[in-house]
């Protein structure tokens, strides 16, 4: 959801954006590039970090873009023009979503280097890439239907989308190096600290360089839109919004003038203002959901016009359903709402006493 208080943030680079196939240095040895995405969210930011491993100077890539010809071609331009003749030594994926890990299989094969990622996200990516779970298909359609998404056209589209993840992540490397919370990794002259975050992906790893006050935030902190936090069919009773809000607290100790390098939008300062905005945003949404459920029992589809004021296409509707369930589930797990399954098979949430 768009940030109405974006003016509280500061964009040190102004409106400058790296053109496809080029990079912009945002800190010494840290280069910013963008790849196109075929969604409403039209781009992803990726990062090149100067590195040195086993006596060889080269680069670490952070996040990959989705698998398609345009992204591969953009990478080839980067390789030809931006690497100063040095090799890629490692690929880090902040998490398992297609825009982040999609081309890891190709990049690691192309450069004969290792993928570094959390174990949870590595395994989730392998599973999803084999279309055994997630993001569409029969189980997903049944799950959304049980939360009120009964429009036959929408259900049919979700059901038919079993291959959605695999279309953008056709393969995942066969081996990886595990990133864990609190681990420090040396990339070139810098030490980067891994900070695990939850609620957006199974185990998202953000990277913090405390010395130089740099924060590669992945999708956990974005300047312009709120991070997607959704309940999925594979874990139908989960409480990802509570996990997400808890995870935000892990970024509070960072320095006030930290430069945030997010996966979408532009590099910014004002991290603590953004953390406060995100908490306030979700507090307001939770209050709206409570108010609606106090009037009558509601299912998640009832919450779409409460939470989202704009018209949603199918892609947005499934994201929005996941988010609506996440808000309901936080209140349910906190004991503020109860849920009942109606004779129509739909889960409804109400503020009545247990
Ligand atoms: Zn993501």
Short mmCIF file of N, CA and C in Angstrom, two decimals, residues 194-305:
data_model
loop_
_atom_site.label_atom_id
_atom_site.label_comp_id
_atom_site.label_asym_id
_atom_site.label_seq_id
_atom_site.Cartn_x
_atom_site.Cartn_y
_atom_site.Cartn_z
N UNK A 194 24.17 -10.49 9.32
CA UNK A 194 22.90 -11.03 8.85
C UNK A 194 21.83 -10.81 9.92
N UNK A 195 20.71 -10.25 9.51
CA UNK A 195 19.59 -10.07 10.44
C UNK A 195 18.37 -10.78 9.84
N UNK A 196 17.95 -11.87 10.50
CA UNK A 196 16.79 -12.61 10.01
C UNK A 196 15.52 -11.83 10.29
N UNK A 197 14.60 -11.89 9.35
CA UNK A 197 13.30 -11.24 9.52
C UNK A 197 12.21 -12.19 9.07
N UNK A 198 11.07 -12.11 9.68
CA UNK A 198 9.99 -13.08 9.44
C UNK A 198 8.70 -12.36 9.04
N UNK A 199 7.79 -13.12 8.47
CA UNK A 199 6.47 -12.58 8.16
C UNK A 199 6.28 -12.24 6.69
N UNK A 200 7.37 -11.92 5.99
CA UNK A 200 7.27 -11.65 4.55
C UNK A 200 7.65 -12.90 3.76
N UNK A 201 8.75 -13.50 4.12
CA UNK A 201 9.22 -14.75 3.53
C UNK A 201 9.53 -15.68 4.70
N UNK A 202 9.77 -16.96 4.43
CA UNK A 202 9.99 -17.87 5.56
C UNK A 202 11.13 -17.41 6.48
N UNK A 203 12.29 -17.05 5.92
CA UNK A 203 13.40 -16.56 6.75
C UNK A 203 14.26 -15.61 5.91
N UNK A 204 13.81 -14.38 5.88
CA UNK A 204 14.45 -13.32 5.09
C UNK A 204 15.72 -12.89 5.80
N UNK A 205 16.80 -12.71 5.04
CA UNK A 205 18.06 -12.23 5.63
C UNK A 205 18.36 -10.83 5.08
N UNK A 206 18.38 -9.85 5.97
CA UNK A 206 18.84 -8.50 5.61
C UNK A 206 20.31 -8.39 6.02
N UNK A 207 21.02 -7.46 5.40
CA UNK A 207 22.46 -7.31 5.66
C UNK A 207 22.74 -5.92 6.20
N UNK A 208 23.46 -5.86 7.30
CA UNK A 208 23.78 -4.59 7.94
C UNK A 208 25.29 -4.43 8.03
N UNK A 209 25.80 -3.29 7.55
CA UNK A 209 27.20 -2.93 7.81
C UNK A 209 27.17 -1.80 8.83
N UNK A 210 27.43 -2.16 10.09
CA UNK A 210 27.33 -1.16 11.18
C UNK A 210 28.36 -0.05 11.01
N UNK A 211 29.58 -0.42 10.60
CA UNK A 211 30.65 0.57 10.46
C UNK A 211 30.30 1.67 9.49
N UNK A 212 29.78 1.29 8.34
CA UNK A 212 29.51 2.27 7.29
C UNK A 212 28.03 2.66 7.23
N UNK A 213 27.26 2.17 8.19
CA UNK A 213 25.85 2.52 8.31
C UNK A 213 25.08 2.27 7.00
N UNK A 214 25.21 1.03 6.54
CA UNK A 214 24.50 0.59 5.34
C UNK A 214 23.57 -0.56 5.73
N UNK A 215 22.40 -0.60 5.12
CA UNK A 215 21.39 -1.59 5.47
C UNK A 215 20.73 -2.08 4.18
N UNK A 216 21.10 -3.28 3.74
CA UNK A 216 20.43 -3.90 2.59
C UNK A 216 19.18 -4.58 3.15
N UNK A 217 18.05 -3.90 2.99
CA UNK A 217 16.84 -4.29 3.74
C UNK A 217 15.98 -5.31 3.02
N UNK A 218 16.35 -5.67 1.77
CA UNK A 218 15.51 -6.62 1.04
C UNK A 218 14.10 -6.08 0.92
N UNK A 219 13.11 -6.94 1.22
CA UNK A 219 11.72 -6.50 1.17
C UNK A 219 11.16 -6.16 2.55
N UNK A 220 12.00 -6.23 3.59
CA UNK A 220 11.46 -6.04 4.94
C UNK A 220 11.13 -4.59 5.24
N UNK A 221 11.91 -3.65 4.69
CA UNK A 221 11.63 -2.22 4.89
C UNK A 221 11.73 -1.55 3.52
N UNK A 222 10.60 -1.08 3.02
CA UNK A 222 10.53 -0.42 1.72
C UNK A 222 10.02 1.01 1.93
N UNK A 223 10.51 1.97 1.15
CA UNK A 223 10.13 3.36 1.42
C UNK A 223 8.71 3.72 1.00
N UNK A 224 8.25 3.12 -0.09
CA UNK A 224 7.05 3.62 -0.75
C UNK A 224 5.83 2.77 -0.53
N UNK A 225 6.04 1.47 -0.41
CA UNK A 225 4.91 0.55 -0.23
C UNK A 225 5.16 -0.24 1.05
N UNK A 226 4.07 -0.73 1.62
CA UNK A 226 4.25 -1.59 2.79
C UNK A 226 4.58 -2.99 2.29
N UNK A 227 5.43 -3.67 3.03
CA UNK A 227 5.86 -5.02 2.70
C UNK A 227 4.65 -5.96 2.69
N UNK A 228 4.60 -6.82 1.69
CA UNK A 228 3.52 -7.81 1.68
C UNK A 228 3.70 -8.80 2.82
N UNK A 229 2.64 -8.95 3.60
CA UNK A 229 2.66 -9.90 4.71
C UNK A 229 1.38 -10.72 4.58
N UNK A 230 1.52 -11.97 4.18
CA UNK A 230 0.36 -12.77 3.80
C UNK A 230 0.36 -14.14 4.45
N UNK A 231 -0.86 -14.64 4.70
CA UNK A 231 -1.04 -16.04 5.07
C UNK A 231 -1.20 -16.83 3.78
N UNK A 232 -0.49 -17.94 3.67
CA UNK A 232 -0.56 -18.80 2.47
C UNK A 232 -1.17 -20.15 2.83
N UNK A 233 -1.65 -20.85 1.79
CA UNK A 233 -2.33 -22.12 2.02
C UNK A 233 -1.45 -23.17 2.69
N UNK A 234 -0.13 -23.06 2.47
CA UNK A 234 0.76 -24.10 3.02
C UNK A 234 0.82 -24.04 4.54
N UNK A 235 0.51 -22.87 5.10
CA UNK A 235 0.56 -22.68 6.56
C UNK A 235 -0.69 -21.89 6.96
N UNK A 236 -1.86 -22.52 6.87
CA UNK A 236 -3.12 -21.77 6.86
C UNK A 236 -3.49 -21.09 8.17
N UNK A 237 -2.89 -21.48 9.29
CA UNK A 237 -3.22 -20.81 10.57
C UNK A 237 -2.12 -19.84 11.01
N UNK A 238 -1.20 -19.50 10.14
CA UNK A 238 -0.03 -18.73 10.56
C UNK A 238 -0.37 -17.29 10.96
N UNK A 239 0.58 -16.66 11.66
CA UNK A 239 0.40 -15.29 12.16
C UNK A 239 1.57 -14.43 11.68
N UNK A 240 1.69 -14.25 10.35
CA UNK A 240 2.88 -13.58 9.82
C UNK A 240 2.96 -12.10 10.19
N UNK A 241 1.82 -11.45 10.43
CA UNK A 241 1.89 -10.02 10.73
C UNK A 241 2.54 -9.79 12.10
N UNK A 242 2.25 -10.65 13.07
CA UNK A 242 2.92 -10.54 14.37
C UNK A 242 4.42 -10.77 14.19
N UNK A 243 4.78 -11.76 13.37
CA UNK A 243 6.20 -12.02 13.12
C UNK A 243 6.86 -10.82 12.45
N UNK A 244 6.16 -10.24 11.50
CA UNK A 244 6.73 -9.09 10.78
C UNK A 244 6.95 -7.90 11.72
N UNK A 245 5.94 -7.58 12.50
CA UNK A 245 6.05 -6.43 13.41
C UNK A 245 7.16 -6.67 14.44
N UNK A 246 7.28 -7.90 14.93
CA UNK A 246 8.40 -8.23 15.85
C UNK A 246 9.74 -8.05 15.15
N UNK A 247 9.79 -8.45 13.88
CA UNK A 247 11.06 -8.36 13.14
C UNK A 247 11.49 -6.91 12.95
N UNK A 248 10.53 -6.00 12.76
CA UNK A 248 10.89 -4.59 12.57
C UNK A 248 11.70 -4.07 13.76
N UNK A 249 11.41 -4.59 14.95
CA UNK A 249 12.13 -4.13 16.15
C UNK A 249 13.62 -4.44 16.05
N UNK A 250 13.98 -5.43 15.25
CA UNK A 250 15.40 -5.79 15.13
C UNK A 250 16.20 -4.72 14.39
N UNK A 251 15.52 -3.83 13.67
CA UNK A 251 16.23 -2.79 12.92
C UNK A 251 16.31 -1.49 13.71
N UNK A 252 15.59 -1.41 14.83
CA UNK A 252 15.59 -0.17 15.64
C UNK A 252 16.99 0.22 16.10
N UNK A 253 17.87 -0.75 16.50
CA UNK A 253 19.19 -0.33 17.00
C UNK A 253 20.12 0.26 15.93
N UNK A 254 19.76 0.22 14.67
CA UNK A 254 20.66 0.75 13.63
C UNK A 254 20.79 2.27 13.78
N UNK A 255 21.92 2.81 13.30
CA UNK A 255 22.20 4.24 13.42
C UNK A 255 21.12 5.07 12.71
N UNK A 256 20.87 6.25 13.27
CA UNK A 256 19.80 7.12 12.75
C UNK A 256 20.03 7.50 11.29
N UNK A 257 21.30 7.68 10.90
CA UNK A 257 21.58 8.13 9.53
C UNK A 257 21.97 6.97 8.61
N UNK A 258 21.54 5.76 8.96
CA UNK A 258 21.78 4.59 8.11
C UNK A 258 21.20 4.81 6.72
N UNK A 259 21.98 4.45 5.70
CA UNK A 259 21.46 4.48 4.33
C UNK A 259 20.79 3.13 4.06
N UNK A 260 19.48 3.17 3.81
CA UNK A 260 18.72 1.94 3.57
C UNK A 260 18.72 1.65 2.08
N UNK A 261 19.09 0.43 1.72
CA UNK A 261 19.11 -0.01 0.33
C UNK A 261 18.00 -1.06 0.16
N UNK A 262 16.81 -0.60 -0.24
CA UNK A 262 15.64 -1.49 -0.29
C UNK A 262 15.54 -2.20 -1.65
N UNK A 263 14.75 -3.25 -1.71
CA UNK A 263 14.61 -3.99 -2.97
C UNK A 263 13.68 -3.31 -3.97
N UNK A 264 12.85 -2.40 -3.49
CA UNK A 264 11.95 -1.67 -4.39
C UNK A 264 11.93 -0.21 -3.93
N UNK A 265 11.86 0.71 -4.88
CA UNK A 265 11.98 2.13 -4.54
C UNK A 265 13.43 2.57 -4.57
N UNK A 266 13.72 3.70 -3.94
CA UNK A 266 15.07 4.29 -4.02
C UNK A 266 15.78 4.22 -2.67
N UNK A 267 17.12 4.20 -2.68
CA UNK A 267 17.86 4.25 -1.41
C UNK A 267 17.42 5.47 -0.60
N UNK A 268 17.27 5.27 0.72
CA UNK A 268 16.75 6.38 1.53
C UNK A 268 17.37 6.41 2.92
N UNK A 269 17.27 7.55 3.56
CA UNK A 269 17.55 7.67 4.99
C UNK A 269 16.23 8.05 5.67
N UNK A 270 16.19 7.82 6.97
CA UNK A 270 14.92 8.01 7.69
C UNK A 270 14.35 6.66 8.11
N UNK A 271 15.25 5.70 8.36
CA UNK A 271 14.83 4.35 8.73
C UNK A 271 13.84 4.36 9.89
N UNK A 272 14.15 5.14 10.93
CA UNK A 272 13.30 5.07 12.13
C UNK A 272 11.93 5.69 11.91
N UNK A 273 11.89 6.72 11.06
CA UNK A 273 10.58 7.27 10.68
C UNK A 273 9.79 6.20 9.92
N UNK A 274 10.47 5.49 9.02
CA UNK A 274 9.78 4.47 8.23
C UNK A 274 9.28 3.32 9.11
N UNK A 275 10.09 2.91 10.09
CA UNK A 275 9.65 1.84 11.00
C UNK A 275 8.39 2.28 11.76
N UNK A 276 8.40 3.53 12.20
CA UNK A 276 7.22 4.04 12.91
C UNK A 276 6.01 4.09 11.98
N UNK A 277 6.23 4.58 10.75
CA UNK A 277 5.12 4.63 9.77
C UNK A 277 4.52 3.24 9.55
N UNK A 278 5.38 2.24 9.43
CA UNK A 278 4.90 0.88 9.15
C UNK A 278 4.08 0.36 10.33
N UNK A 279 4.57 0.63 11.54
CA UNK A 279 3.79 0.18 12.72
C UNK A 279 2.45 0.90 12.77
N UNK A 280 2.46 2.21 12.51
CA UNK A 280 1.21 2.98 12.56
C UNK A 280 0.24 2.51 11.47
N UNK A 281 0.80 2.24 10.28
CA UNK A 281 -0.01 1.75 9.17
C UNK A 281 -0.76 0.47 9.57
N UNK A 282 -0.03 -0.48 10.15
CA UNK A 282 -0.68 -1.74 10.52
C UNK A 282 -1.61 -1.56 11.72
N UNK A 283 -1.25 -0.68 12.66
CA UNK A 283 -2.16 -0.41 13.79
C UNK A 283 -3.50 0.13 13.27
N UNK A 284 -3.42 1.04 12.29
CA UNK A 284 -4.66 1.60 11.73
C UNK A 284 -5.48 0.52 11.03
N UNK A 285 -4.80 -0.32 10.23
CA UNK A 285 -5.52 -1.39 9.52
C UNK A 285 -6.16 -2.35 10.52
N UNK A 286 -5.41 -2.67 11.59
CA UNK A 286 -5.94 -3.60 12.60
C UNK A 286 -7.16 -2.99 13.28
N UNK A 287 -7.12 -1.68 13.53
CA UNK A 287 -8.27 -1.01 14.15
C UNK A 287 -9.48 -1.05 13.21
N UNK A 288 -9.24 -0.86 11.90
CA UNK A 288 -10.33 -0.93 10.91
C UNK A 288 -10.95 -2.33 10.90
N UNK A 289 -10.09 -3.35 10.94
CA UNK A 289 -10.57 -4.74 10.92
C UNK A 289 -11.38 -5.02 12.19
N UNK A 290 -10.88 -4.57 13.35
CA UNK A 290 -11.61 -4.78 14.61
C UNK A 290 -12.99 -4.13 14.53
N UNK A 291 -13.02 -2.90 14.02
CA UNK A 291 -14.29 -2.16 13.96
C UNK A 291 -15.29 -2.90 13.08
N UNK A 292 -14.82 -3.40 11.94
CA UNK A 292 -15.73 -4.11 11.03
C UNK A 292 -16.23 -5.40 11.67
N UNK A 293 -15.33 -6.12 12.33
CA UNK A 293 -15.71 -7.41 12.92
C UNK A 293 -16.54 -7.24 14.20
N UNK A 294 -16.52 -6.04 14.77
CA UNK A 294 -17.37 -5.77 15.94
C UNK A 294 -18.82 -5.60 15.51
N UNK A 295 -19.03 -5.19 14.26
CA UNK A 295 -20.39 -4.98 13.77
C UNK A 295 -21.08 -6.27 13.40
N UNK A 296 -20.30 -7.15 12.72
CA UNK A 296 -20.85 -8.45 12.31
C UNK A 296 -19.69 -9.36 12.00
N UNK A 297 -19.89 -10.68 12.07
CA UNK A 297 -18.81 -11.59 11.70
C UNK A 297 -18.40 -11.38 10.24
N UNK A 298 -17.10 -11.31 9.99
CA UNK A 298 -16.60 -11.02 8.65
C UNK A 298 -15.58 -12.06 8.21
N UNK A 299 -15.60 -12.36 6.91
CA UNK A 299 -14.51 -13.18 6.37
C UNK A 299 -13.49 -12.25 5.70
N UNK A 300 -12.38 -12.85 5.26
CA UNK A 300 -11.28 -12.04 4.75
C UNK A 300 -11.69 -11.24 3.51
N UNK A 301 -12.52 -11.86 2.64
CA UNK A 301 -12.93 -11.12 1.44
C UNK A 301 -13.75 -9.88 1.80
N UNK A 302 -14.49 -9.95 2.93
CA UNK A 302 -15.22 -8.76 3.40
C UNK A 302 -14.25 -7.62 3.74
N UNK A 303 -13.02 -7.98 4.08
CA UNK A 303 -12.04 -6.98 4.53
C UNK A 303 -11.39 -6.24 3.36
N UNK A 304 -11.53 -6.75 2.12
CA UNK A 304 -10.81 -6.12 1.01
C UNK A 304 -11.18 -4.65 0.83
N UNK A 305 -12.51 -4.31 0.80
CA UNK A 305 -12.83 -2.88 0.67
C UNK A 305 -12.49 -2.08 1.92
#
